[in-house]
Amino acid sequence: MRAPDTRAGRQELQQARAESRSLFTSAFVFSIFVNLLMLTGPLYMLQIYDRVLGSRSEETLLALSVLVAFLYLMMGLLDYARGRVMARAGARFQTLLDSRVFSAVLRSETGRPGAEAAQTGLRDLEIVQRFLGSPALLAFFDMPWTPIFLFAIFIFHPWLGALAVAGGITLVCVTLLNQWRTRQPALEAAGMGQRAERMSDQMRDEAEAVEALGMRGSTFDRWQMARGTAMDLQLAASDRAGAFTSATKSLRLFLQSAMLGLGAYLVLQNELSAGAMIAGSILLGRALAPVELAIGQWELLQRASRGWQNLTRLLSDVPPEIQRTPLPRPAARLEGQQVTVVPPGESQASLRMVSFTLPPGKAMGVIGPSGSGKTTLARAITGVWRCAGGKIRLDGAALDQYDPDVLGQHIGYLPQRVTLFDGTIAENIARLSTQPDPKKVVEAAQKAAAHEMILKLPQGYDTPLVSASNRLSGGQVQRIGLARALYGDPVILVLDEPNSNLDNEGSEALNRAIRQMKSEQRSVIIMAHRPAAIQECELLLVLDGGIRRAFGPRDEVLSEVVQNAAQIQSSKGQGGVS
Ligand SMILES: Nc1ncnc2c1ncn2[C@@H]1O[C@H](COP(=O)(O)OP(=O)(O)OP(=O)(O)O)[C@@H](O)[C@H]1O
């Protein structure tokens, strides 16, 4: 199987990273000075042993100590500054991509629910941001200094240099071995951990069904199995990584002592000064510090690298929205031309070559048995799913010529299953706008016959809702969903099974809202099972197995196609549910 092309996503990420190039450059320059100043310690040692102790000069000691204190202060300041710069580079990277990744996650979820890259998109971005602002990346800036420090040790004595190089190579080999040995278990542990998390999220959301159906034990068993496996894998991964971290730490400490030992031997042979012996040992510590730091931060590095890969996949799968020329507010004329829709991730179309025309001021009913493609059509009209073939045109322009957010304002949608979000009732009606227009909110609620019901709630329109809570009944939720669909005066209203939870009063209010829409030259589409829902419709589209069975004036179509036409027509004019 060919690997998916992720070039576009990688390019986007690289561009966002390149926006912080000046910050990275300053951090790199700071790192040069920090590393130069790291020579302070060894040089001080060298001077103390070889000059101060030899000459017994207190003035030299004082002068050297003052100088060293100053240099350490500078080093501290520069180190702090580069840490701050890197943190800002990470933050800038995240700010640049926040909105892009957020909409890619949403679009990916509507397109192909459950796609792995979308599930973790926002978390991946955060991990990459954390890595960009962490000491782990600074370790890579410090690494080029490792050979320079090693070279300095060579200047003291070739044997010391040889030992340092051998030690350095061993540490690098351990690092590579670490990478090789821990990558797979870390990957598996992360994957399984995410699965357990998804499972617990779903179970929490569906807590009511879990309780009512006595599924607590079995759901717990499933979750625990996933979690247990994740924990075992995580333990194995962290054991391995921990073993490597401890091994490198001990090795480094041992190397430093070995340097001292070898240095002392060379001093005894009169081949080295005592100062150089100590300085060499300190230099070795400095040379190997970035390697050890990189190993210590290996987990973050791996997670960031995985996050980067996921993001490249996500951003490649979901290209950025193109800037569209804004169109004027459309007339409520909707036209379906040979519309074919294939559900995301499926190979079979659930709607095939369906055509219809809905002029302004009219309502169209869409009926058909379960699975006939009614919801699919609603999704296509609202732009949630794109047409695989044919076009849907709103006032002459294909739906993809509208910016998705603008299209959402033109087309009000009441989905089959209404979900409300965390926020007040008013905010939910105003589609989570941070500054809801109170007048429009109340107007929409009145049209949906939700106003009185909302006023009876403890804090009226300001009653806070928690998405998962069930303080509202199914009918109440549906009325608020209808008010949300009507908010902002959409030109087209798409209602998917609007009567499923409405009582008589709600159904009548719905019919009133439909009549009002029509009188204002706006139009309505109703996907329905129940006859009461289509009594306001002039047009009827009958679907069966994703194919148009009939389309035309309602009564004609009914008498032509639906066998129980008489029964449905008899409910006409009664209002409410039959
Ligand atoms: N998200 C999806 N992924 C894959 N296939 C889907 C998806 N949603 C619907 N389908 C398929 O598309 C076909 C039409 O489904 P659709 O939900 O549009 O029917 P419907 O007429 O609205 O049914 P109902 O009256 O039961 O709501 C069905 O065969 C269904 O299996």
JSON list of C-alpha atoms and ligand atoms in Angstrom, two decimals, residues 110 113 343-346 348-351 368-377 379 385 416 496-497 527-529 543 546, ligand 1:
[
{"chain": "A", "resi": 110, "resn": "THR", "atom": "CA", "xyz": [-17.89, 15.45, 9.64]},
{"chain": "A", "resi": 113, "resn": "PRO", "atom": "CA", "xyz": [-15.81, 10.36, 11.85]},
{"chain": "A", "resi": 343, "resn": "PRO", "atom": "CA", "xyz": [-21.10, 8.82, 2.93]},
{"chain": "A", "resi": 344, "resn": "PRO", "atom": "CA", "xyz": [-17.53, 9.49, 4.07]},
{"chain": "A", "resi": 345, "resn": "GLY", "atom": "CA", "xyz": [-15.42, 6.37, 4.20]},
{"chain": "A", "resi": 346, "resn": "GLU", "atom": "CA", "xyz": [-18.02, 4.37, 2.22]},
{"chain": "A", "resi": 348, "resn": "GLN", "atom": "CA", "xyz": [-21.56, 3.05, -2.04]},
{"chain": "A", "resi": 349, "resn": "ALA", "atom": "CA", "xyz": [-23.67, 6.12, -2.70]},
{"chain": "A", "resi": 350, "resn": "SER", "atom": "CA", "xyz": [-26.61, 6.60, -0.34]},
{"chain": "A", "resi": 351, "resn": "LEU", "atom": "CA", "xyz": [-28.19, 9.15, -2.69]},
{"chain": "A", "resi": 368, "resn": "GLY", "atom": "CA", "xyz": [-39.26, 7.60, 2.29]},
{"chain": "A", "resi": 369, "resn": "PRO", "atom": "CA", "xyz": [-38.64, 4.53, 4.41]},
{"chain": "A", "resi": 370, "resn": "SER", "atom": "CA", "xyz": [-35.76, 4.26, 6.91]},
{"chain": "A", "resi": 371, "resn": "GLY", "atom": "CA", "xyz": [-32.40, 4.33, 5.21]},
{"chain": "A", "resi": 372, "resn": "SER", "atom": "CA", "xyz": [-33.82, 5.83, 2.03]},
{"chain": "A", "resi": 373, "resn": "GLY", "atom": "CA", "xyz": [-31.43, 8.79, 2.12]},
{"chain": "A", "resi": 374, "resn": "LYS", "atom": "CA", "xyz": [-33.44, 11.61, 3.75]},
{"chain": "A", "resi": 375, "resn": "THR", "atom": "CA", "xyz": [-30.81, 12.51, 6.32]},
{"chain": "A", "resi": 376, "resn": "THR", "atom": "CA", "xyz": [-28.13, 12.14, 3.67]},
{"chain": "A", "resi": 377, "resn": "LEU", "atom": "CA", "xyz": [-29.94, 14.77, 1.59]},
{"chain": "A", "resi": 379, "resn": "ARG", "atom": "CA", "xyz": [-26.51, 16.73, 5.21]},
{"chain": "A", "resi": 385, "resn": "TRP", "atom": "CA", "xyz": [-21.33, 16.20, 3.25]},
{"chain": "A", "resi": 416, "resn": "GLN", "atom": "CA", "xyz": [-32.58, 14.52, 13.79]},
{"chain": "A", "resi": 496, "resn": "ASP", "atom": "CA", "xyz": [-34.85, 16.47, 9.81]},
{"chain": "A", "resi": 497, "resn": "GLU", "atom": "CA", "xyz": [-37.70, 14.61, 11.50]},
{"chain": "A", "resi": 527, "resn": "MET", "atom": "CA", "xyz": [-37.51, 15.21, 6.11]},
{"chain": "A", "resi": 528, "resn": "ALA", "atom": "CA", "xyz": [-40.36, 13.26, 7.60]},
{"chain": "A", "resi": 529, "resn": "HIS", "atom": "CA", "xyz": [-41.94, 9.97, 8.53]},
{"chain": "A", "resi": 543, "resn": "LEU", "atom": "CA", "xyz": [-36.91, 8.70, -1.89]},
{"chain": "A", "resi": 546, "resn": "GLY", "atom": "CA", "xyz": [-31.29, 6.61, -2.30]},
{"chain": "B", "resi": 1, "resn": "LIG", "atom": "N1", "xyz": [-22.36, 8.27, 8.55]},
{"chain": "B", "resi": 1, "resn": "LIG", "atom": "C1", "xyz": [-22.65, 7.31, 7.67]},
{"chain": "B", "resi": 1, "resn": "LIG", "atom": "N2", "xyz": [-21.68, 6.50, 7.22]},
{"chain": "B", "resi": 1, "resn": "LIG", "atom": "C2", "xyz": [-21.97, 5.53, 6.35]},
{"chain": "B", "resi": 1, "resn": "LIG", "atom": "N3", "xyz": [-23.19, 5.29, 5.85]},
{"chain": "B", "resi": 1, "resn": "LIG", "atom": "C3", "xyz": [-24.19, 6.05, 6.25]},
{"chain": "B", "resi": 1, "resn": "LIG", "atom": "C4", "xyz": [-23.97, 7.11, 7.20]},
{"chain": "B", "resi": 1, "resn": "LIG", "atom": "N4", "xyz": [-25.15, 7.71, 7.41]},
{"chain": "B", "resi": 1, "resn": "LIG", "atom": "C5", "xyz": [-26.05, 7.06, 6.65]},
{"chain": "B", "resi": 1, "resn": "LIG", "atom": "N5", "xyz": [-25.48, 6.08, 5.96]},
{"chain": "B", "resi": 1, "resn": "LIG", "atom": "C6", "xyz": [-26.12, 5.15, 5.04]},
{"chain": "B", "resi": 1, "resn": "LIG", "atom": "O1", "xyz": [-26.84, 5.90, 4.07]},
{"chain": "B", "resi": 1, "resn": "LIG", "atom": "C7", "xyz": [-28.09, 5.32, 3.81]},
{"chain": "B", "resi": 1, "resn": "LIG", "atom": "C8", "xyz": [-29.18, 6.38, 4.00]},
{"chain": "B", "resi": 1, "resn": "LIG", "atom": "O2", "xyz": [-29.21, 6.76, 5.35]},
{"chain": "B", "resi": 1, "resn": "LIG", "atom": "P1", "xyz": [-30.02, 8.03, 5.84]},
{"chain": "B", "resi": 1, "resn": "LIG", "atom": "O3", "xyz": [-29.64, 8.27, 7.27]},
{"chain": "B", "resi": 1, "resn": "LIG", "atom": "O4", "xyz": [-29.84, 9.11, 4.90]},
{"chain": "B", "resi": 1, "resn": "LIG", "atom": "O5", "xyz": [-31.50, 7.47, 5.79]},
{"chain": "B", "resi": 1, "resn": "LIG", "atom": "P2", "xyz": [-32.84, 8.12, 6.29]},
{"chain": "B", "resi": 1, "resn": "LIG", "atom": "O6", "xyz": [-33.79, 8.05, 5.16]},
{"chain": "B", "resi": 1, "resn": "LIG", "atom": "O7", "xyz": [-32.60, 9.44, 6.91]},
{"chain": "B", "resi": 1, "resn": "LIG", "atom": "O8", "xyz": [-33.26, 7.08, 7.42]},
{"chain": "B", "resi": 1, "resn": "LIG", "atom": "P3", "xyz": [-34.13, 7.34, 8.75]},
{"chain": "B", "resi": 1, "resn": "LIG", "atom": "O9", "xyz": [-35.50, 7.64, 8.29]},
{"chain": "B", "resi": 1, "resn": "LIG", "atom": "O10", "xyz": [-34.04, 6.04, 9.47]},
{"chain": "B", "resi": 1, "resn": "LIG", "atom": "O11", "xyz": [-33.49, 8.47, 9.47]},
{"chain": "B", "resi": 1, "resn": "LIG", "atom": "C9", "xyz": [-28.25, 4.16, 4.76]},
{"chain": "B", "resi": 1, "resn": "LIG", "atom": "O12", "xyz": [-28.03, 2.98, 4.02]},
{"chain": "B", "resi": 1, "resn": "LIG", "atom": "C10", "xyz": [-27.16, 4.33, 5.79]},
{"chain": "B", "resi": 1, "resn": "LIG", "atom": "O13", "xyz": [-26.62, 3.10, 6.16]}
]
